[in-house]
Amino acid sequence: RDVPPCGAVSRVQIAVTPIGPKLPKFQAYHSSIIIGGIEFSWSAQGISRNHGTASHNMLRQQLGRSTTILEAGSHTVDIAAFSMRMNRFFQVGTYDFLRKNCNAFTDVALYCVAGQRLPKKYRYLESVGRSADKHTRLVQAISGGKYRPNPRADGFELEAAAREIDRDRTTCLAMAQPMRAGIRF
């Protein structure tokens, strides 16, 4: 079987698991993207590549949280080109809990391969926290100093990353399509 020049057609999914306290409308999430059964996730250690939903396992096992899988369709994905593009945006040492976290990675990765964005509800709490911390340092105060903005994440903006992807967009990257409802396990 011949592989298309830009890669192979792969099923694209998003995995999301609630983290932290359960509060109405104020729920934090861990997210990752799954391309052809391979999970790509982002943390302070950099980009990880695993089978299934490995980065969510501890949350399910130790915290009893359910992981939801959102279907993003089937797309032609060149994994090498995808990895290079993500490594350009998400280098080791640039992780920031509020400004450049797993959800920022998933949003950019999903836009890169499927032309879709991570639904805003999965980034809502951190956007509120980011805004509050920018103007009042509230998250830094509440965390007792445990959260400190990572200066290596300064200048990272999701919309700028999306514009750069649009400039680089080739036939290997999909145009926008709606995301389908998820399943839980």
mmCIF file of C-alpha atoms in Angstrom:
data_model
loop_
_atom_site.group_PDB
_atom_site.id
_atom_site.type_symbol
_atom_site.label_atom_id
_atom_site.label_comp_id
_atom_site.label_asym_id
_atom_site.label_seq_id
_atom_site.Cartn_x
_atom_site.Cartn_y
_atom_site.Cartn_z
ATOM 1 C CA ARG A 1 0.000 0.000 0.000
ATOM 2 C CA ASP A 2 1.388 3.412 -0.912
ATOM 3 C CA VAL A 3 1.511 6.085 1.778
ATOM 4 C CA PRO A 4 0.424 9.529 0.559
ATOM 5 C CA PRO A 5 3.430 11.848 0.074
ATOM 6 C CA CYS A 6 2.463 13.983 3.074
ATOM 7 C CA GLY A 7 1.803 11.073 5.427
ATOM 8 C CA ALA A 8 -0.979 8.696 6.232
ATOM 9 C CA VAL A 9 -4.657 9.175 6.954
ATOM 10 C CA SER A 10 -5.002 8.931 10.719
ATOM 11 C CA ARG A 11 -7.848 9.145 13.187
ATOM 12 C CA VAL A 12 -7.430 12.298 15.297
ATOM 13 C CA GLN A 13 -8.852 12.474 18.817
ATOM 14 C CA ILE A 14 -8.566 14.689 21.854
ATOM 15 C CA ALA A 15 -8.414 13.254 25.371
ATOM 16 C CA VAL A 16 -9.533 15.482 28.267
ATOM 17 C CA THR A 17 -9.579 14.666 31.979
ATOM 18 C CA PRO A 18 -10.760 16.991 34.755
ATOM 19 C CA ILE A 19 -8.117 17.920 37.334
ATOM 20 C CA GLY A 20 -8.286 19.814 40.607
ATOM 21 C CA PRO A 21 -11.438 20.512 42.584
ATOM 22 C CA LYS A 22 -14.827 20.033 40.936
ATOM 23 C CA LEU A 23 -16.414 23.468 40.803
ATOM 24 C CA PRO A 24 -19.336 24.491 38.584
ATOM 25 C CA LYS A 25 -18.003 26.274 35.467
ATOM 26 C CA PHE A 26 -14.541 26.444 37.037
ATOM 27 C CA GLN A 27 -13.038 23.092 36.114
ATOM 28 C CA ALA A 28 -9.404 22.654 35.105
ATOM 29 C CA TYR A 29 -8.474 19.965 32.567
ATOM 30 C CA HIS A 30 -5.517 17.970 31.339
ATOM 31 C CA SER A 31 -5.659 17.393 27.578
ATOM 32 C CA SER A 32 -3.663 15.650 24.871
ATOM 33 C CA ILE A 33 -4.007 14.786 21.185
ATOM 34 C CA ILE A 34 -4.116 11.245 19.822
ATOM 35 C CA ILE A 35 -3.088 10.686 16.215
ATOM 36 C CA GLY A 36 -3.528 7.174 14.861
ATOM 37 C CA GLY A 37 -3.533 5.724 18.403
ATOM 38 C CA ILE A 38 -0.355 7.595 19.467
ATOM 39 C CA GLU A 39 -0.816 10.177 22.205
ATOM 40 C CA PHE A 40 1.158 13.423 22.114
ATOM 41 C CA SER A 41 1.144 15.389 25.367
ATOM 42 C CA TRP A 42 3.048 18.350 26.792
ATOM 43 C CA SER A 43 4.386 18.897 30.302
ATOM 44 C CA ALA A 44 7.366 20.513 32.029
ATOM 45 C CA GLN A 45 9.434 17.579 30.706
ATOM 46 C CA GLY A 46 8.565 18.461 27.089
ATOM 47 C CA ILE A 47 6.526 16.633 24.460
ATOM 48 C CA SER A 48 5.789 12.991 25.258
ATOM 49 C CA ARG A 49 4.702 10.322 22.824
ATOM 50 C CA ASN A 50 2.821 7.282 24.185
ATOM 51 C CA HIS A 51 0.170 4.747 23.252
ATOM 52 C CA GLY A 52 -3.482 5.397 24.077
ATOM 53 C CA THR A 53 -4.099 7.925 26.838
ATOM 54 C CA ALA A 54 -1.045 7.277 29.021
ATOM 55 C CA SER A 55 -0.746 10.859 30.291
ATOM 56 C CA HIS A 56 -4.276 10.565 31.727
ATOM 57 C CA ASN A 57 -3.794 7.206 33.488
ATOM 58 C CA MET A 58 -2.670 8.574 36.864
ATOM 59 C CA LEU A 59 -5.614 10.987 36.957
ATOM 60 C CA ARG A 60 -8.012 8.099 36.344
ATOM 61 C CA GLN A 61 -6.335 5.652 38.713
ATOM 62 C CA GLN A 62 -5.390 7.864 41.654
ATOM 63 C CA LEU A 63 -8.061 10.551 41.466
ATOM 64 C CA GLY A 64 -10.919 8.512 40.011
ATOM 65 C CA ARG A 65 -11.442 10.958 37.175
ATOM 66 C CA SER A 66 -13.034 10.020 33.837
ATOM 67 C CA THR A 67 -11.287 10.764 30.569
ATOM 68 C CA THR A 68 -13.438 11.981 27.678
ATOM 69 C CA ILE A 69 -12.366 11.301 24.087
ATOM 70 C CA LEU A 70 -13.457 13.845 21.478
ATOM 71 C CA GLU A 71 -13.418 12.765 17.843
ATOM 72 C CA ALA A 72 -11.767 15.216 15.451
ATOM 73 C CA GLY A 73 -12.104 13.088 12.290
ATOM 74 C CA SER A 74 -9.598 11.402 10.001
ATOM 75 C CA HIS A 75 -6.859 13.535 8.500
ATOM 76 C CA THR A 76 -3.697 13.087 6.484
ATOM 77 C CA VAL A 77 -0.886 13.650 8.971
ATOM 78 C CA ASP A 78 2.861 13.663 8.365
ATOM 79 C CA ILE A 79 4.043 12.756 11.883
ATOM 80 C CA ALA A 80 7.610 13.950 11.239
ATOM 81 C CA ALA A 81 6.413 17.364 10.009
ATOM 82 C CA PHE A 82 3.907 17.565 12.867
ATOM 83 C CA SER A 83 6.597 16.750 15.451
ATOM 84 C CA MET A 84 8.979 19.342 14.006
ATOM 85 C CA ARG A 85 6.282 21.995 14.046
ATOM 86 C CA MET A 86 5.272 21.224 17.638
ATOM 87 C CA ASN A 87 8.903 21.132 18.803
ATOM 88 C CA ARG A 88 9.345 24.630 17.360
ATOM 89 C CA PHE A 89 6.497 25.977 19.534
ATOM 90 C CA PHE A 90 6.897 23.738 22.619
ATOM 91 C CA GLN A 91 10.521 23.420 23.658
ATOM 92 C CA VAL A 92 11.678 21.823 26.903
ATOM 93 C CA GLY A 93 11.915 24.448 29.628
ATOM 94 C CA THR A 94 9.133 26.692 28.269
ATOM 95 C CA TYR A 95 6.170 25.109 30.119
ATOM 96 C CA ASP A 96 4.046 27.492 32.174
ATOM 97 C CA PHE A 97 1.101 26.293 34.285
ATOM 98 C CA LEU A 98 -1.199 29.118 33.104
ATOM 99 C CA ARG A 99 0.233 30.471 29.856
ATOM 100 C CA LYS A 100 1.801 27.529 28.004
ATOM 101 C CA ASN A 101 0.449 24.238 29.309
ATOM 102 C CA CYS A 102 -0.976 20.954 28.030
ATOM 103 C CA ASN A 103 -4.143 22.660 26.820
ATOM 104 C CA ALA A 104 -2.180 25.235 24.812
ATOM 105 C CA PHE A 105 -0.251 22.339 23.257
ATOM 106 C CA THR A 106 -3.413 20.397 22.441
ATOM 107 C CA ASP A 107 -5.058 23.492 20.950
ATOM 108 C CA VAL A 108 -2.086 24.207 18.656
ATOM 109 C CA ALA A 109 -1.629 20.521 17.760
ATOM 110 C CA LEU A 110 -5.316 20.097 16.907
ATOM 111 C CA TYR A 111 -5.255 23.229 14.765
ATOM 112 C CA CYS A 112 -2.124 21.980 13.012
ATOM 113 C CA VAL A 113 -3.460 18.558 12.030
ATOM 114 C CA ALA A 114 -7.224 19.097 11.813
ATOM 115 C CA GLY A 115 -7.814 22.833 11.397
ATOM 116 C CA GLN A 116 -9.885 22.771 14.620
ATOM 117 C CA ARG A 117 -9.458 24.409 18.015
ATOM 118 C CA LEU A 118 -9.766 22.865 21.468
ATOM 119 C CA PRO A 119 -13.231 23.790 22.765
ATOM 120 C CA LYS A 120 -12.965 26.856 25.007
ATOM 121 C CA LYS A 121 -14.555 25.130 28.008
ATOM 122 C CA TYR A 122 -11.347 23.120 28.445
ATOM 123 C CA ARG A 123 -9.276 26.322 28.702
ATOM 124 C CA TYR A 124 -11.750 28.574 30.516
ATOM 125 C CA LEU A 125 -10.387 28.316 34.067
ATOM 126 C CA GLU A 126 -6.788 28.900 33.032
ATOM 127 C CA SER A 127 -7.816 31.902 30.916
ATOM 128 C CA VAL A 128 -9.484 33.418 33.992
ATOM 129 C CA GLY A 129 -6.411 32.585 36.099
ATOM 130 C CA ARG A 130 -4.031 33.960 33.477
ATOM 131 C CA SER A 131 -5.920 37.240 33.290
ATOM 132 C CA ALA A 132 -6.191 37.577 37.078
ATOM 133 C CA ASP A 133 -2.513 36.786 37.569
ATOM 134 C CA LYS A 134 -1.387 39.178 34.846
ATOM 135 C CA HIS A 135 -3.082 42.125 36.539
ATOM 136 C CA THR A 136 -3.033 41.222 40.251
ATOM 137 C CA ARG A 137 -0.667 38.233 40.679
ATOM 138 C CA LEU A 138 -3.623 36.462 42.280
ATOM 139 C CA VAL A 139 -2.598 32.921 41.289
ATOM 140 C CA GLN A 140 0.921 33.530 42.605
ATOM 141 C CA ALA A 141 -0.552 34.731 45.920
ATOM 142 C CA ILE A 142 -3.096 31.896 46.232
ATOM 143 C CA SER A 143 -0.445 29.288 45.448
ATOM 144 C CA GLY A 144 1.772 30.613 48.214
ATOM 145 C CA GLY A 145 4.456 31.363 45.663
ATOM 146 C CA LYS A 146 4.432 27.863 44.142
ATOM 147 C CA TYR A 147 3.264 29.296 40.811
ATOM 148 C CA ARG A 148 5.717 31.659 39.234
ATOM 149 C CA PRO A 149 5.403 32.695 35.604
ATOM 150 C CA ASN A 150 8.084 31.029 33.482
ATOM 151 C CA PRO A 151 9.984 33.827 31.716
ATOM 152 C CA ARG A 152 10.813 31.346 28.915
ATOM 153 C CA ALA A 153 7.074 31.258 28.091
ATOM 154 C CA ASP A 154 6.948 35.049 27.670
ATOM 155 C CA GLY A 155 5.816 35.974 24.198
ATOM 156 C CA PHE A 156 3.982 32.723 23.514
ATOM 157 C CA GLU A 157 0.506 33.421 22.152
ATOM 158 C CA LEU A 158 -1.936 30.829 20.850
ATOM 159 C CA GLU A 159 -3.264 33.094 18.113
ATOM 160 C CA ALA A 160 0.262 33.876 16.878
ATOM 161 C CA ALA A 161 0.974 30.121 16.705
ATOM 162 C CA ALA A 162 -2.266 29.616 14.725
ATOM 163 C CA ARG A 163 -1.276 32.404 12.296
ATOM 164 C CA GLU A 164 2.127 30.807 11.799
ATOM 165 C CA ILE A 165 0.510 27.440 11.097
ATOM 166 C CA ASP A 166 -1.798 29.130 8.582
ATOM 167 C CA ARG A 167 1.215 30.648 6.813
ATOM 168 C CA ASP A 168 2.878 27.224 6.660
ATOM 169 C CA ARG A 169 -0.324 25.347 5.825
ATOM 170 C CA THR A 170 0.111 22.819 3.038
ATOM 171 C CA THR A 171 -1.998 20.013 1.655
ATOM 172 C CA CYS A 172 -0.656 17.947 4.575
ATOM 173 C CA LEU A 173 -2.741 19.998 6.997
ATOM 174 C CA ALA A 174 -6.511 19.925 7.059
ATOM 175 C CA MET A 175 -9.002 22.748 6.844
ATOM 176 C CA ALA A 176 -11.428 23.362 9.704
ATOM 177 C CA GLN A 177 -14.091 20.756 10.461
ATOM 178 C CA PRO A 178 -16.502 20.518 13.406
ATOM 179 C CA MET A 179 -15.549 18.257 16.326
ATOM 180 C CA ARG A 180 -17.957 15.461 17.274
ATOM 181 C CA ALA A 181 -19.206 14.644 20.764
ATOM 182 C CA GLY A 182 -17.013 12.622 23.060
ATOM 183 C CA ILE A 183 -17.171 9.331 24.839
ATOM 184 C CA ARG A 184 -16.097 8.726 28.455
ATOM 185 C CA PHE A 185 -14.182 5.883 29.998
#
